[in-house]
Coordinates of C-alpha atoms and ligand atoms in Angstrom, one line a residue:
M1 CA -32.0 6.9 18.6
T2 CA -32.2 10.2 17.0
Q3 CA -33.4 9.8 14.1
L4 CA -31.8 12.2 11.3
E5 CA -34.6 11.6 8.4
Q6 CA -33.8 15.5 7.1
E7 CA -30.1 13.8 6.7
Q8 CA -30.7 11.6 3.8
Y9 CA -27.5 11.1 1.6
D10 CA -27.2 10.1 -1.8
I11 CA -24.0 7.8 -1.1
A12 CA -23.0 6.6 2.9
I13 CA -19.6 5.6 3.5
V14 CA -18.0 3.6 6.1
G15 CA -14.4 3.8 6.1
A16 CA -12.2 7.6 5.6
G17 CA -9.3 5.6 4.1
P18 CA -7.9 6.1 1.0
G19 CA -11.0 3.8 -0.5
G20 CA -13.6 5.5 1.5
Y21 CA -12.8 9.0 0.7
S22 CA -11.4 9.2 -2.6
T23 CA -15.4 7.9 -2.9
A24 CA -16.3 10.7 -1.2
L25 CA -13.9 13.4 -2.4
R26 CA -14.9 11.9 -6.6
A27 CA -19.1 11.8 -5.5
A28 CA -19.1 15.0 -4.2
Q29 CA -17.7 16.6 -7.3
L30 CA -20.2 14.8 -9.1
G31 CA -22.5 16.7 -7.2
R32 CA -23.7 13.8 -4.9
R33 CA -24.5 14.1 -0.8
V34 CA -22.2 12.2 0.6
A35 CA -21.8 10.9 4.1
L36 CA -18.4 9.8 5.3
I37 CA -18.4 7.8 8.3
E38 CA -15.6 7.3 10.8
R39 CA -14.5 6.1 13.7
D40 CA -11.0 7.0 14.6
A41 CA -10.5 10.7 15.3
T42 CA -8.8 11.5 12.5
L43 CA -9.6 10.4 8.7
G44 CA -7.2 9.1 6.2
G45 CA -7.7 5.6 7.6
T46 CA -4.5 3.3 7.9
C47 CA -2.2 5.0 4.8
L48 CA -2.1 8.3 6.4
N49 CA -2.4 7.5 10.6
R50 CA -0.5 4.3 10.5
G51 CA 0.6 3.0 7.4
C52 CA 1.8 4.6 4.0
I53 CA 2.8 8.1 5.8
P54 CA 4.2 7.8 8.8
S55 CA 6.5 4.9 7.5
K56 CA 8.0 7.3 4.9
A57 CA 7.9 10.3 7.5
L58 CA 10.5 7.8 9.2
I59 CA 12.0 6.2 6.2
T60 CA 12.9 10.0 5.3
A61 CA 15.0 10.1 8.5
T62 CA 17.1 7.4 7.8
H63 CA 17.9 7.4 4.2
A64 CA 19.1 11.2 5.3
I65 CA 21.6 8.9 7.7
D66 CA 22.5 6.4 4.6
T67 CA 23.0 9.4 2.8
V68 CA 25.4 10.9 5.1
R69 CA 27.3 8.1 6.1
R70 CA 28.1 7.7 2.3
V71 CA 29.5 11.6 1.8
S72 CA 32.6 10.8 3.0
E73 CA 33.4 9.0 -0.2
L74 CA 32.6 12.5 -1.9
G75 CA 34.9 14.5 0.1
V76 CA 32.5 15.8 2.2
N77 CA 33.1 15.8 6.1
A78 CA 30.1 14.8 8.2
S79 CA 28.8 12.7 10.5
V80 CA 25.9 11.0 12.1
D81 CA 26.1 11.8 16.1
G82 CA 22.9 10.2 16.9
I83 CA 19.3 10.6 16.6
D84 CA 16.7 12.8 18.5
F85 CA 14.0 10.8 19.2
G86 CA 11.5 13.4 20.4
R87 CA 12.3 15.5 17.7
L88 CA 11.7 12.4 15.1
H89 CA 8.1 11.6 16.5
D90 CA 7.6 14.9 16.6
Y91 CA 8.5 14.9 12.6
R92 CA 6.3 12.4 12.0
L93 CA 3.1 13.4 13.6
H94 CA 3.7 16.8 12.7
I95 CA 3.6 15.0 9.1
I96 CA 0.4 12.7 10.0
D97 CA -1.1 15.9 11.0
T98 CA -1.0 18.4 8.2
M99 CA -1.8 15.3 6.0
T100 CA -5.3 14.4 8.6
K101 CA -5.9 18.0 8.8
G102 CA -5.4 19.0 5.0
L103 CA -7.6 15.7 4.2
A104 CA -10.5 17.1 6.7
G105 CA -10.6 20.6 5.2
L106 CA -10.8 19.1 1.2
L107 CA -13.6 17.5 2.3
A108 CA -15.2 20.0 3.9
H109 CA -14.8 22.0 1.0
R110 CA -16.5 19.6 -1.5
G111 CA -19.1 19.5 1.0
V112 CA -18.9 16.2 2.6
T113 CA -20.4 15.6 5.5
V114 CA -18.2 13.6 8.0
Y115 CA -19.4 11.4 11.0
R116 CA -17.5 10.3 13.8
G117 CA -18.5 7.2 14.5
E118 CA -18.5 3.8 14.4
V119 CA -20.8 1.6 11.8
A120 CA -22.9 -1.2 13.8
G121 CA -25.5 -2.1 11.7
L122 CA -26.7 -1.7 8.0
S123 CA -30.0 -2.6 6.5
A124 CA -32.4 -2.7 3.1
L125 CA -35.4 -0.1 3.6
A126 CA -39.0 -1.2 2.2
D127 CA -38.8 -0.3 -1.7
H128 CA -41.0 2.4 -2.4
G129 CA -40.4 2.1 -5.9
D130 CA -39.0 5.3 -6.1
G131 CA -35.7 5.8 -7.8
N132 CA -34.3 8.3 -5.7
A133 CA -35.6 7.3 -2.0
A134 CA -32.8 5.6 0.5
R135 CA -32.9 1.9 0.0
Y136 CA -30.4 1.1 3.3
A137 CA -30.3 2.9 6.6
L138 CA -26.8 2.2 8.5
T139 CA -26.4 2.3 12.4
V140 CA -24.0 4.8 13.8
D141 CA -22.5 4.4 17.3
A142 CA -20.5 6.6 19.1
S143 CA -16.6 5.4 18.5
P144 CA -15.2 3.5 21.6
A145 CA -13.1 6.3 21.7
A146 CA -15.2 9.0 21.7
A147 CA -15.0 10.8 25.6
D148 CA -18.7 12.0 25.6
G149 CA -20.0 9.4 23.7
Q150 CA -21.3 11.1 21.5
V151 CA -21.4 10.5 17.4
E152 CA -20.1 13.8 16.1
R153 CA -21.4 15.2 12.3
Y154 CA -18.7 17.6 11.3
A155 CA -19.9 19.8 8.6
K156 CA -16.6 21.9 8.2
A157 CA -13.5 20.8 9.3
G158 CA -12.2 20.6 13.1
V159 CA -15.8 21.6 14.7
G160 CA -17.9 18.7 15.0
E161 CA -21.3 18.5 16.4
P162 CA -22.7 16.0 18.7
V163 CA -25.6 14.3 17.6
G164 CA -26.6 11.4 20.1
A165 CA -25.3 8.2 21.2
T166 CA -26.5 6.4 17.9
V167 CA -27.9 7.8 14.8
S168 CA -29.0 6.2 12.0
V169 CA -27.7 7.8 8.6
T170 CA -30.1 6.5 5.3
A171 CA -28.8 6.3 2.2
R172 CA -29.4 5.4 -2.0
D173 CA -25.6 3.7 -2.4
V174 CA -23.6 2.2 0.3
V175 CA -19.6 1.7 0.2
L176 CA -18.1 -0.4 2.3
A177 CA -14.0 1.0 2.9
T178 CA -13.4 -0.5 6.2
G179 CA -9.7 -1.5 5.7
S180 CA -7.4 -4.1 7.2
R181 CA -5.7 -4.7 10.2
P182 CA -2.3 -6.3 10.8
R183 CA -2.3 -10.6 10.6
P184 CA -0.5 -12.2 13.1
L185 CA 1.6 -15.5 12.9
P186 CA -0.3 -18.5 13.4
G187 CA -1.1 -19.1 17.4
I188 CA 1.8 -16.4 17.8
P189 CA -0.3 -13.0 19.2
F190 CA 1.2 -9.7 18.8
H191 CA 2.2 -9.0 22.9
A192 CA 4.9 -8.2 24.9
A193 CA 7.5 -8.2 22.3
V194 CA 6.1 -9.3 19.4
I195 CA 4.6 -6.7 17.7
D196 CA 2.7 -5.7 14.3
S197 CA 3.5 -2.7 12.1
T198 CA 1.8 -0.2 14.1
H199 CA 3.1 -0.5 17.2
A200 CA 6.5 -0.5 15.1
L201 CA 6.2 2.8 13.9
E202 CA 5.2 4.3 17.0
I203 CA 8.0 2.6 19.8
N204 CA 9.7 5.7 21.4
E205 CA 13.2 5.0 19.7
F206 CA 14.2 2.7 16.5
P207 CA 15.7 -1.1 18.6
A208 CA 18.9 -2.5 18.6
S209 CA 18.5 -5.6 17.7
A210 CA 15.4 -7.2 15.9
V211 CA 14.0 -9.7 13.9
I212 CA 11.6 -9.3 10.7
V213 CA 9.3 -12.3 9.9
G214 CA 7.9 -11.3 6.2
S215 CA 9.1 -10.7 3.1
G216 CA 6.8 -8.5 1.8
A217 CA 7.1 -4.3 1.4
I218 CA 6.3 -4.3 5.0
A219 CA 8.8 -6.2 6.9
L220 CA 11.0 -4.7 3.9
E221 CA 10.7 -1.3 4.2
F222 CA 11.2 -1.8 8.5
A223 CA 14.4 -4.1 8.1
S224 CA 15.7 -1.0 5.2
M225 CA 15.3 1.5 7.6
W226 CA 16.5 -0.3 11.1
N227 CA 18.9 -1.4 9.3
S228 CA 20.2 2.2 8.3
A229 CA 19.4 3.2 12.0
G230 CA 22.2 0.8 13.0
C231 CA 19.7 -1.7 14.0
D232 CA 20.9 -5.8 13.9
V233 CA 18.2 -6.7 12.1
T234 CA 17.3 -10.8 10.6
L235 CA 14.9 -10.9 8.3
L236 CA 13.1 -14.4 8.3
I237 CA 11.7 -15.6 5.2
R238 CA 9.9 -18.7 3.9
K239 CA 11.3 -18.1 0.4
D240 CA 14.9 -18.2 -1.4
R241 CA 13.9 -14.5 -1.5
V242 CA 12.5 -11.3 -0.5
L243 CA 9.5 -10.7 -3.0
S244 CA 8.9 -13.7 -4.3
G245 CA 6.2 -12.8 -6.0
W246 CA 7.9 -10.5 -7.9
D247 CA 10.0 -10.5 -10.9
R248 CA 12.7 -13.0 -10.3
R249 CA 15.6 -11.4 -11.1
A250 CA 14.4 -7.9 -8.8
G251 CA 13.4 -10.3 -6.0
V252 CA 17.4 -11.6 -6.1
T253 CA 18.9 -8.1 -6.5
L254 CA 17.4 -6.7 -3.7
T255 CA 17.6 -9.2 -1.8
R256 CA 21.1 -9.5 -2.3
E257 CA 21.0 -5.8 -1.8
L258 CA 19.9 -5.8 1.9
K259 CA 22.6 -8.3 2.9
R260 CA 25.6 -6.1 1.1
H261 CA 23.6 -3.6 3.5
G262 CA 23.4 -5.5 6.8
V263 CA 20.3 -7.7 7.0
K264 CA 20.9 -11.0 7.6
I265 CA 19.1 -12.7 5.8
I266 CA 17.4 -16.3 6.7
T267 CA 16.0 -17.8 3.7
H268 CA 13.5 -20.8 3.9
S269 CA 12.4 -20.3 7.6
H270 CA 9.3 -21.3 9.1
V271 CA 8.7 -19.7 12.6
T272 CA 7.0 -22.1 15.3
G273 CA 6.7 -19.7 17.9
I274 CA 8.7 -17.2 19.9
D275 CA 9.6 -17.2 23.6
T276 CA 8.9 -13.6 25.2
G277 CA 8.8 -12.2 28.8
A278 CA 9.3 -8.9 30.4
N279 CA 12.3 -6.5 29.2
L280 CA 13.4 -9.6 27.9
G281 CA 12.9 -9.2 24.0
A282 CA 11.9 -11.9 21.7
T283 CA 13.6 -15.5 20.9
V284 CA 12.2 -16.6 18.0
R285 CA 12.0 -20.7 17.2
Y286 CA 12.0 -21.8 13.4
T287 CA 12.8 -24.6 11.5
R288 CA 14.7 -24.8 7.8
D289 CA 13.5 -26.6 4.8
G290 CA 15.6 -29.4 4.2
E291 CA 17.1 -28.5 7.9
D292 CA 16.6 -30.8 11.2
G293 CA 15.9 -29.4 15.0
E294 CA 14.5 -25.5 15.7
H295 CA 16.9 -22.9 15.0
T296 CA 16.6 -19.7 17.5
V297 CA 17.8 -16.1 16.9
W298 CA 16.9 -13.4 19.6
G299 CA 15.8 -9.5 19.0
Q300 CA 14.6 -6.6 21.5
I301 CA 11.6 -6.8 19.4
A302 CA 10.2 -9.0 16.8
L303 CA 8.1 -8.1 14.2
A304 CA 5.3 -9.8 12.3
A305 CA 4.5 -8.7 9.1
I306 CA 3.3 -11.7 7.2
G307 CA 0.0 -9.4 5.5
R308 CA -3.6 -7.6 6.6
D309 CA -6.5 -9.3 7.4
P310 CA -9.3 -7.3 6.3
I311 CA -11.3 -5.7 8.3
T312 CA -14.9 -8.1 7.6
D313 CA -15.4 -9.8 10.8
A314 CA -18.0 -7.9 12.2
A315 CA -21.8 -9.1 13.3
W316 CA -23.3 -6.4 11.1
L317 CA -21.6 -7.1 8.0
A318 CA -22.4 -10.5 8.6
D319 CA -26.3 -9.4 9.1
S320 CA -26.4 -7.6 6.3
G321 CA -26.0 -10.0 4.0
V322 CA -23.0 -9.4 2.1
T323 CA -21.0 -11.9 0.5
L324 CA -17.6 -12.8 1.6
D325 CA -15.1 -15.2 0.3
Q326 CA -13.0 -17.9 2.4
A327 CA -10.5 -15.2 3.0
G328 CA -12.4 -12.3 4.7
M329 CA -12.8 -10.3 1.2
V330 CA -16.1 -9.3 -0.3
V331 CA -16.7 -10.4 -3.3
T332 CA -17.4 -7.8 -6.1
D333 CA -17.9 -7.6 -9.8
D334 CA -14.9 -5.7 -11.3
R335 CA -16.1 -2.4 -10.6
C336 CA -16.4 -3.1 -6.9
R337 CA -20.3 -4.2 -6.6
T338 CA -20.9 -6.4 -4.4
N339 CA -24.1 -8.9 -4.1
L340 CA -26.6 -6.3 -2.7
P341 CA -27.8 -4.0 -4.9
G342 CA -26.2 -0.2 -4.5
V343 CA -23.6 -1.6 -2.2
W344 CA -20.5 -1.0 -2.5
A345 CA -16.6 -2.2 -1.3
V346 CA -13.4 -0.8 -2.1
G347 CA -9.8 -1.0 -0.8
D348 CA -8.4 -3.6 1.4
I349 CA -12.0 -5.3 1.7
T350 CA -11.8 -6.4 -1.6
E351 CA -9.7 -9.1 -3.5
G352 CA -6.1 -7.4 -4.8
P353 CA -3.2 -5.4 -4.6
A354 CA -3.9 -3.7 -0.4
L355 CA -2.1 -0.6 -1.6
A356 CA -3.6 2.7 -1.5
H357 CA -3.4 4.0 -4.7
R358 CA -5.4 1.2 -6.4
A359 CA -8.1 2.0 -3.0
F360 CA -8.3 5.8 -4.7
E361 CA -9.1 4.6 -8.1
Q362 CA -11.7 1.9 -7.0
G363 CA -13.4 4.8 -5.1
I364 CA -13.6 7.1 -8.6
V365 CA -14.2 3.8 -10.1
V366 CA -17.7 3.3 -7.6
A367 CA -18.2 7.6 -7.4
E368 CA -18.6 7.8 -11.0
A369 CA -20.2 3.8 -11.5
I370 CA -22.8 5.7 -9.3
A371 CA -23.4 9.1 -11.1
G372 CA -23.9 6.4 -14.1
I373 CA -20.8 8.0 -15.7
D374 CA -20.2 4.3 -17.0
P375 CA -16.2 4.1 -16.2
K376 CA -13.4 1.8 -17.0
P377 CA -12.6 -1.3 -14.3
V378 CA -9.7 -1.1 -12.6
D379 CA -6.7 -3.2 -14.5
D380 CA -4.9 -4.9 -11.0
A381 CA -2.9 -6.1 -13.5
T382 CA -1.6 -2.5 -14.0
V383 CA -1.1 -1.3 -10.8
P384 CA 2.2 -0.9 -9.7
Q385 CA 3.9 -2.0 -6.9
V386 CA 6.1 -0.1 -4.9
V387 CA 8.7 -1.3 -1.6
F388 CA 10.3 1.8 -0.5
S389 CA 13.5 0.2 0.5
A390 CA 17.0 1.3 0.0
P391 CA 17.2 0.8 -3.1
E392 CA 14.0 1.3 -3.9
A393 CA 11.7 -1.7 -5.6
A394 CA 8.8 -1.1 -8.0
S395 CA 7.3 -3.6 -10.4
V396 CA 4.6 -3.0 -13.0
G397 CA 2.3 -6.0 -15.4
L398 CA 3.3 -8.8 -16.2
T399 CA 7.0 -10.9 -15.5
L400 CA 8.7 -13.5 -17.8
D401 CA 7.0 -16.2 -16.8
Q402 CA 3.3 -14.5 -16.4
A403 CA 3.5 -13.4 -20.1
Q404 CA 4.9 -17.0 -20.9
S405 CA 2.4 -18.8 -19.4
R406 CA -0.3 -16.5 -21.3
D407 CA -1.7 -18.1 -24.9
D408 CA -3.1 -14.5 -25.6
L409 CA 0.7 -13.3 -26.1
E410 CA 3.6 -13.9 -28.6
S411 CA 7.2 -13.2 -29.1
V412 CA 7.4 -12.4 -25.2
S413 CA 10.5 -11.1 -24.7
E414 CA 12.7 -10.2 -22.0
T415 CA 15.4 -7.3 -21.4
V416 CA 18.0 -7.0 -19.0
Y417 CA 19.2 -3.1 -18.9
P418 CA 22.8 -3.2 -17.0
M419 CA 21.7 0.3 -14.5
L420 CA 25.5 0.7 -14.1
G421 CA 25.7 2.4 -17.5
N422 CA 23.4 4.9 -16.0
A423 CA 26.2 8.2 -14.6
R424 CA 23.5 8.9 -11.7
M425 CA 23.5 5.3 -10.7
L426 CA 27.6 5.5 -10.8
M427 CA 27.5 8.6 -8.8
S428 CA 24.6 7.0 -6.2
G429 CA 26.9 4.2 -5.1
S430 CA 23.5 1.6 -5.2
A431 CA 23.6 -1.8 -7.5
G432 CA 20.4 -2.1 -9.2
S433 CA 18.4 -4.2 -12.5
M434 CA 16.2 -3.3 -14.3
S435 CA 14.2 -6.2 -17.0
I436 CA 11.5 -4.7 -19.3
V437 CA 9.2 -8.1 -20.4
S438 CA 7.7 -7.3 -23.7
G439 CA 5.6 -8.9 -26.6
A440 CA 3.0 -9.0 -28.8
Y441 CA -1.2 -9.5 -28.1
A442 CA -1.5 -12.5 -30.6
S443 CA -4.7 -9.9 -31.9
D444 CA -2.2 -7.7 -33.1
P445 CA 1.0 -9.9 -33.3
D446 CA 3.2 -7.6 -35.2
V447 CA 3.0 -4.9 -32.7
P448 CA 4.9 -6.0 -29.7
V449 CA 4.2 -3.6 -26.8
V450 CA 5.9 -3.3 -23.3
L451 CA 3.9 -5.4 -20.8
G452 CA 6.0 -5.4 -17.5
V453 CA 8.8 -3.4 -16.1
H454 CA 10.6 -4.3 -13.0
I455 CA 13.6 -2.0 -10.8
V456 CA 15.7 -2.0 -7.8
S457 CA 17.3 1.1 -7.9
P458 CA 16.9 4.4 -6.2
L459 CA 14.3 6.3 -6.6
A460 CA 12.1 3.5 -8.7
S461 CA 8.8 4.7 -7.0
D462 CA 9.0 7.5 -9.1
L463 CA 10.6 5.4 -12.2
I464 CA 7.7 2.9 -12.4
A465 CA 5.4 5.7 -12.9
E466 CA 6.2 5.9 -16.7
A467 CA 6.6 2.4 -16.6
E468 CA 2.9 2.2 -15.8
Q469 CA 1.8 4.9 -18.9
L470 CA 3.3 2.6 -21.2
V471 CA 2.5 -0.6 -19.4
G472 CA -1.4 0.3 -19.3
N473 CA -1.7 2.4 -22.3
R474 CA 0.1 -0.8 -23.7
V475 CA 2.1 1.2 -25.7
P476 CA 3.8 -0.3 -28.5
L477 CA 7.3 -1.3 -27.6
H478 CA 8.4 0.9 -31.0
D479 CA 6.8 4.5 -30.1
A480 CA 7.6 4.3 -26.0
A481 CA 11.1 3.9 -27.3
R482 CA 11.0 6.8 -29.4
L483 CA 10.2 8.3 -25.8
I484 CA 13.5 10.9 -24.9
H485 CA 14.0 11.6 -21.3
P486 CA 16.9 14.1 -19.7
H487 CA 19.8 13.4 -19.3
P488 CA 22.1 12.8 -16.8
T489 CA 18.6 11.2 -14.8
F490 CA 17.8 8.2 -13.8
A491 CA 14.8 7.8 -16.1
E492 CA 17.3 7.6 -18.5
T493 CA 17.6 4.1 -17.4
L494 CA 13.8 3.4 -19.0
G495 CA 15.1 5.1 -21.7
E496 CA 17.5 3.1 -22.5
A497 CA 16.0 -0.1 -21.6
L498 CA 13.3 0.5 -24.7
L499 CA 15.9 0.9 -26.9
K500 CA 17.3 -2.1 -26.1
A501 CA 14.4 -3.9 -25.6
D502 CA 13.6 -1.8 -29.4
G503 CA 16.9 -3.9 -30.6
R504 CA 18.8 -0.6 -31.1
P505 CA 20.6 -0.5 -27.3
L506 CA 22.5 2.9 -27.7
H507 CA 24.5 3.0 -24.4
T508 CA 25.0 -0.7 -24.4
R509 CA 25.4 -3.5 -26.2
Ligands
FAD601 C1 3.0 0.3 7.2 C2 2.3 0.2 6.3 C3 2.9 0.9 5.2 C4 1.9 1.6 3.9 N1 2.7 1.7 3.1 C5 2.2 2.1 1.7 C6 3.0 2.5 0.8 O1 4.1 3.3 0.5 N2 1.7 3.0 -0.1 C7 0.8 1.8 -0.4 O2 -0.2 2.1 -1.7 N3 0.4 1.3 0.5 C8 1.0 1.1 2.0 N4 0.2 0.7 2.9 C9 -1.6 0.2 2.2 C10 -2.1 1.0 2.7 O3 -2.2 1.7 3.5 C11 -3.5 0.6 2.5 O4 -3.7 -0.2 1.4 C12 -4.8 2.2 2.7 O5 -5.0 2.1 3.6 C13 -6.1 1.1 2.4 O6 -7.3 1.2 2.5 P1 -8.3 1.5 2.8 O7 -9.6 2.4 2.6 O8 -8.6 0.1 2.1 O9 -8.3 1.0 4.7 P2 -8.0 2.0 5.2 O10 -7.2 3.1 5.3 O11 -7.7 0.6 6.7 O12 -9.3 3.0 6.1 C14 -9.8 1.7 6.5 C15 -10.8 2.8 7.4 O13 -12.1 2.4 7.6 C16 -12.7 2.5 9.3 N5 -13.2 1.7 10.3 C17 -13.7 0.0 10.0 N6 -14.5 -0.2 10.0 C18 -15.3 0.7 10.7 C19 -16.7 1.0 11.2 N7 -17.1 -0.3 12.0 N8 -17.6 2.3 11.5 C20 -16.1 3.2 11.0 N9 -15.6 2.9 10.9 C21 -14.8 2.0 10.5 C22 -11.1 2.8 10.1 O14 -11.2 3.0 11.6 C23 -10.3 3.2 8.6 O15 -10.1 4.8 9.6 C24 1.0 0.2 3.7 C25 0.0 0.2 4.9 C26 0.7 -0.2 6.1 C27 0.4 -0.8 7.4

C-alpha cells in the first residue's frame, strides 16, 4: 500500500453524486482541502449518469413527439415519421458527457482532488489531541472497472495519475455519500426481461410493450415517456391511484391523465411472480385486492420501479461502527452527523426524500457545519417533489390531511383552483389540478400562511419553485397573494389560486 502521508485532507468524501460533489464544491469554496473518491469512471453519481439527467434527455425527446402529435389541432401540418434511436442514443450520451465533464472541470477549478477508486475501509486514527490532525483513514482500492488496476488521482480534470493499487487517504472529517441502487421486487431478481431503471435508460430502442410495477416518480416517468413513444404501457400499482402518498387530488388527477393518454393502470394489484425466457418477454402474474385468483399481463419488458435501497451493505461500513437503521439508512441528526465524531452522511443513504436537490442542500449544510458556520438544517418538509410525467406533477409542503392532523396548526383549509381558467393551460390542451393548503400556526393564529401547494400541469416542475419559496419561508398568505404574476403564463395559476385562498378570487368564482 502506498501511504500518501503528504496527501492529508481536511475532508474526504465517499461518492461523487449530488450529495458528495456538492459537499466538495462548498467545502473547497470555504478553503478546505478536499478529497472526493468515486469508483465510477465519471463523476455525478446516479443523477448525472443513470438518473435525473439521462431520463430527462429522453423525456425531452418524447415531449417533442407529444407536441408534434397535437399540432394539427393548431393548424400546423407535421407528423412523427419514426425515431432514430442511434441519434437519440448519441443525444443522451452527449448531454451526460457535457454535464459530467463540466462537473469534473468545476471540481478541479475549485481545487478538489478527485480519486477514482473504491473505498474499502474506514478506520479511526489515534487521537493526538491536535485539533487539526486527521481522525480517519480511508482505504481506497482500484475501481473494479479500472483497466490498469490502479487508483487514479485527478488534480486536473481529465488528467489522471496512477497512485497505486491501494492507497490510504486521511482526513479530519469523512462524508459518506454512497447513494442508492434499484430495489428488486421481493423474490424476483432483475434478470432477462425484468429490468431496473438503469437498464431501462440504456436499452437500444423503446419497447413495443412494457409492464411497469410501481407508482412513484421513476415508474411514472417511464410510463409517460414510453407511452408517448407509442409503447403499450401497463402500470401495476398497489393503491387506487398513483402517487398515493401525495395530496389526494394530485394523485387522482395524474392517474386520470395517464389513463386519458393511453396508459393502462391496474389498481390494487400485487405482483406474485414474473415468467421470462430468452426473447420471450415477461409475463407478470399478479393478484388484485377483493378478487380471487391470479391474473397475468405480458410485456416485451417488465420494469420494476418500486423504490431504491441505500448502498450501505459493504463490510467496511459495518466494520466502521457507523449506525444504520433497519432499512440500512445511515442514522444522522438534522445536520447529517452520524454517531461517529467527524463522520457525516448525505443523500440517498439518509432517511428522507431521495432527490438530488435535497442531497445538494445537505452537502452545503455539511460543508458549512464543518467550517463552523452553523447552517440551518435541511427541512425535509419543504423539499419540492416533482414527477416529469405528461402532464408533470409537483408538490411541496403539507397535504390537507397532514395539516389537519397537526396540533400546532389552526384554521387549516384547502383552496382548489380550476386550471382551465388559465389561458396557457387552455392552449396546452392539458388538464391539471392545483390545490393550496393554508392555515395559521397556533403561535400566530391571525396570520394564515401557505402550508402546501400541489400541482398537476405542464411546467409544474418550474411552478413549484415559487411555491417552495412561499412554504419554506412561511410567507403570510395575504402577502403571497399580493405578488404579481406575468400574464399570460402558467405561473398565473398560482397567483390566481393564492388570491382565491386569500378570499378575493379575481378570475374565478
Ligand atoms: C431514473 C431516475 C431518475 C431520477 N430523476 C430525478 C430527478 O428528476 N430529480 C431528482 O431530484 N432526483 C432524481 N433521481 C434521484 C437522484 O438521482 C438521487 O436522489 C441522487 O442521485 C442521490 O445522490 P447521492 O449523492 O446520494 O447518490 P448517488 O447519485 O447514487 O451517488 C453515489 C455515488 O457513490 C459512489 N460510490 C458508492 N460506493 C462507493 C465506494 N465504496 N467507493 C467509491 N464510490 C462509491 C457511486 O458509484 C455513486 O457514483 C432519479 C433517480 C433515478 C434512478
